[in-house]
XYZ file of C-alpha atoms in Angstrom:
269
model
C 169.492 237.778 -17.918
C 167.793 234.994 -15.982
C 169.912 233.288 -13.324
C 168.375 229.932 -14.278
C 169.864 230.175 -17.776
C 173.284 231.148 -16.418
C 173.165 228.265 -13.932
C 172.290 225.837 -16.761
C 175.263 226.983 -18.850
C 177.550 226.817 -15.797
C 176.502 223.217 -15.108
C 177.192 222.268 -18.735
C 180.709 223.677 -18.372
C 181.324 221.521 -15.301
C 180.026 218.317 -16.926
C 181.428 218.556 -20.471
C 184.073 215.893 -21.040
C 187.592 217.001 -21.827
C 188.864 216.474 -25.389
C 191.700 218.445 -27.053
C 190.529 221.120 -29.484
C 189.836 220.052 -33.067
C 192.481 222.508 -34.291
C 195.107 220.852 -32.073
C 194.199 217.354 -33.286
C 194.178 218.515 -36.913
C 197.581 220.186 -36.525
C 199.056 216.982 -35.097
C 197.762 214.961 -38.061
C 199.071 217.588 -40.469
C 202.539 217.231 -38.910
C 202.319 213.461 -39.442
C 201.692 214.036 -43.160
C 204.392 216.731 -43.386
C 206.847 214.127 -42.134
C 205.678 211.373 -44.483
C 205.165 213.657 -47.477
C 207.628 216.576 -47.484
C 205.865 217.741 -50.653
C 203.370 219.315 -48.202
C 205.939 220.787 -45.804
C 207.940 224.000 -45.677
C 210.696 222.616 -43.420
C 212.747 219.513 -44.166
C 214.575 217.189 -41.829
C 218.342 217.217 -42.506
C 219.188 213.810 -41.014
C 217.801 210.353 -40.271
C 218.321 211.003 -36.562
C 216.079 214.078 -36.720
C 213.384 212.122 -38.555
C 213.543 209.470 -35.839
C 213.273 212.234 -33.253
C 210.223 213.703 -34.995
C 208.516 210.300 -34.984
C 209.167 210.094 -31.239
C 207.698 213.620 -30.838
C 204.560 212.713 -32.804
C 204.024 209.606 -30.684
C 204.508 211.629 -27.514
C 202.063 214.316 -28.725
C 199.497 211.599 -29.415
C 199.973 210.262 -25.893
C 199.494 213.768 -24.449
C 196.260 214.186 -26.435
C 195.006 210.792 -25.273
C 195.876 211.581 -21.661
C 193.873 214.811 -22.021
C 190.815 212.940 -23.337
C 188.436 211.800 -20.594
C 187.538 208.542 -22.347
C 191.247 207.624 -22.724
C 192.366 208.323 -19.159
C 192.245 204.704 -18.050
C 193.805 203.330 -21.251
C 197.390 202.242 -21.893
C 198.311 205.320 -23.898
C 202.030 204.457 -23.939
C 201.146 201.272 -25.810
C 198.932 203.173 -28.258
C 201.643 205.734 -28.955
C 204.070 202.872 -29.651
C 201.558 201.167 -31.962
C 201.070 204.442 -33.836
C 204.816 204.833 -34.416
C 205.189 201.227 -35.555
C 202.253 201.674 -37.982
C 203.766 204.631 -39.851
C 205.577 202.529 -42.510
C 202.311 200.755 -43.433
C 200.404 204.069 -43.446
C 203.024 205.490 -45.803
C 202.823 202.414 -48.050
C 199.021 202.638 -48.337
C 199.021 206.354 -49.069
C 201.821 206.043 -51.620
C 199.722 203.404 -53.426
C 196.736 205.798 -53.389
C 198.908 208.504 -54.973
C 199.974 206.131 -57.743
C 196.322 205.118 -58.348
C 195.352 208.775 -58.745
C 198.323 209.396 -61.031
C 197.368 206.425 -63.199
C 193.653 207.252 -63.307
C 193.526 211.016 -63.736
C 194.706 212.321 -67.109
C 194.831 215.832 -65.632
C 197.446 214.880 -63.032
C 200.920 216.003 -64.083
C 202.972 214.626 -61.164
C 202.767 212.831 -57.835
C 203.949 216.088 -56.221
C 200.842 217.857 -57.577
C 198.565 215.128 -56.210
C 200.149 215.174 -52.751
C 200.132 218.962 -52.519
C 196.932 219.955 -54.288
C 194.392 217.141 -54.576
C 191.489 217.284 -52.066
C 190.832 213.589 -52.672
C 194.298 212.694 -51.419
C 193.837 215.001 -48.410
C 190.602 213.223 -47.474
C 192.068 209.741 -48.023
C 195.119 210.651 -45.898
C 193.059 211.761 -42.921
C 190.736 208.777 -43.332
C 193.608 206.259 -43.339
C 195.195 207.833 -40.234
C 191.806 208.008 -38.476
C 191.015 204.381 -39.379
C 194.407 203.346 -37.970
C 193.628 205.083 -34.654
C 190.109 203.627 -34.587
C 191.545 200.103 -34.866
C 193.537 200.917 -31.709
C 190.192 201.533 -29.936
C 190.904 205.248 -29.638
C 187.561 207.059 -29.231
C 186.463 210.457 -30.607
C 189.786 211.535 -32.113
C 189.343 209.455 -35.325
C 185.953 211.060 -36.028
C 187.326 214.518 -35.238
C 190.145 213.896 -37.731
C 187.882 212.955 -40.621
C 185.573 215.881 -39.874
C 188.621 218.175 -39.850
C 189.342 217.008 -43.398
C 185.634 217.149 -44.324
C 185.582 220.854 -43.399
C 188.435 221.495 -45.858
C 187.526 219.177 -48.744
C 183.757 218.613 -48.598
C 184.515 214.867 -48.544
C 182.963 213.016 -45.600
C 184.535 209.604 -44.927
C 183.640 207.899 -41.656
C 186.763 206.438 -39.989
C 184.968 203.115 -39.509
C 184.648 202.470 -43.253
C 186.888 199.720 -44.620
C 188.651 200.888 -47.778
C 191.061 198.763 -49.786
C 194.278 199.734 -51.476
C 194.699 202.025 -54.513
C 191.652 204.154 -53.695
C 190.974 207.030 -56.085
C 188.706 209.996 -55.393
C 188.342 212.303 -58.405
C 187.398 215.925 -57.569
C 185.558 214.844 -54.458
C 183.237 217.490 -53.008
C 179.975 216.081 -51.728
C 181.173 212.486 -51.308
C 179.712 210.696 -48.260
C 181.033 207.271 -47.198
C 179.213 205.762 -44.219
C 180.863 204.053 -41.283
C 179.969 200.455 -42.223
C 180.815 200.765 -45.906
C 183.219 198.203 -47.337
C 185.198 199.266 -50.414
C 187.523 196.878 -52.217
C 190.766 197.545 -54.024
C 191.244 199.741 -57.109
C 187.921 201.551 -56.678
C 187.359 204.977 -58.233
C 184.717 207.425 -56.958
C 183.705 210.805 -58.341
C 182.237 213.867 -56.670
C 178.830 213.761 -55.026
C 178.723 209.973 -54.548
C 176.866 208.740 -51.457
C 177.417 205.323 -49.885
C 174.678 205.652 -47.307
C 172.046 203.937 -45.197
C 168.461 203.158 -46.132
C 167.363 203.990 -42.604
C 168.775 206.278 -39.936
C 167.099 204.401 -37.076
C 169.323 204.704 -33.956
C 168.600 201.059 -33.125
C 170.624 200.070 -36.226
C 173.815 201.701 -34.956
C 175.642 198.356 -34.699
C 174.215 196.859 -37.892
C 175.899 197.059 -41.299
C 173.915 199.917 -42.840
C 176.084 200.963 -45.769
C 176.936 199.268 -49.079
C 179.765 197.010 -50.142
C 181.649 198.034 -53.292
C 183.847 195.296 -54.694
C 187.223 195.552 -56.418
C 187.724 197.528 -59.595
C 184.423 199.404 -59.533
C 183.955 202.943 -60.852
C 181.135 205.114 -59.456
C 180.447 208.316 -61.363
C 179.259 211.678 -60.079
C 176.239 212.028 -57.813
C 175.366 208.333 -57.738
C 173.576 207.307 -54.536
C 173.972 203.730 -53.279
C 172.151 202.804 -50.096
C 171.751 199.875 -47.715
C 173.922 197.435 -45.817
C 172.819 194.475 -47.950
C 173.584 196.262 -51.212
C 176.648 194.845 -52.974
C 178.142 196.339 -56.111
C 179.863 193.434 -57.849
C 183.485 193.645 -58.888
C 184.506 195.629 -61.968
C 181.100 197.303 -62.300
C 180.476 200.802 -63.637
C 177.815 202.864 -61.888
C 176.801 205.860 -63.968
C 176.184 209.409 -62.832
C 172.972 210.199 -60.928
C 172.068 206.513 -60.473
C 169.971 205.673 -57.380
C 170.605 202.090 -56.200
C 169.123 200.236 -53.234
C 169.752 196.673 -54.396
C 172.771 194.618 -55.381
C 174.157 194.280 -58.885
C 176.352 191.387 -60.093
C 179.983 191.674 -61.077
C 180.813 193.404 -64.366
C 177.514 195.345 -64.419
C 177.002 198.658 -66.172
C 174.272 200.662 -64.465
C 173.268 204.020 -65.821
C 170.581 206.645 -65.336
C 168.691 207.436 -68.539
C 167.799 211.109 -68.502
C 164.924 212.482 -70.505
C 166.111 215.752 -71.877
C 164.255 217.432 -74.714
C 165.943 220.102 -76.787
C 163.907 222.406 -79.012
C 165.007 225.246 -81.216
C 163.619 228.601 -80.229
C 161.295 230.264 -82.687
C 162.578 233.798 -83.025
C 160.163 236.545 -83.949
């Protein structure tokens, strides 16, 4: 093997920035949800004091991960760990509201326990809401790693920068893509395969709003594609399956894709 290749790989090893492994970050987030939602856990905390101790542990583990991340070395990671711990009641409130929205909107759901334990949509929303919380604390890299960790398990890709209101409902879920500058209002319901994406992937537009706004009470059915930062879906609209939208629609719209399917009877010999 050529020495030049080996030297190149060696130099990459010396220059690559330090970030905890994705598995480690994902396991920490999973422990957060095991604490908040024992429906997902195998071990239960027998006292309030032990729950308080676990919250301290989770904050300390976050601080250790931040200290081990090159881009966080000069940050006040004690303050961020404290902010994380203080934010847990609001995180729990938001996620509990999402569970109730799924329970109310999905006739197949038999209990909140089932949703918390088995629904990929709730898994993706959970990791998104935790990642968005960390992103608002100006924590780099880890929020994106968290949502990709969930993406690898659910097929649902939500950028941590997206702004998503309360009572968010993802039905089924696989194939959903929600871009980083998307704005989603309250009581919105999205089915599998929906894309809230950009019209252009030009790198120069990185700091521009590139993804749509979806206002309160809207339902977007399977495989609809909605593109563009100036595109606004007005409140209480219904976007049908397979619709392709690159312009705004007013509130209370019904937009549907009209398929042309022809059915003929076979002539049997």
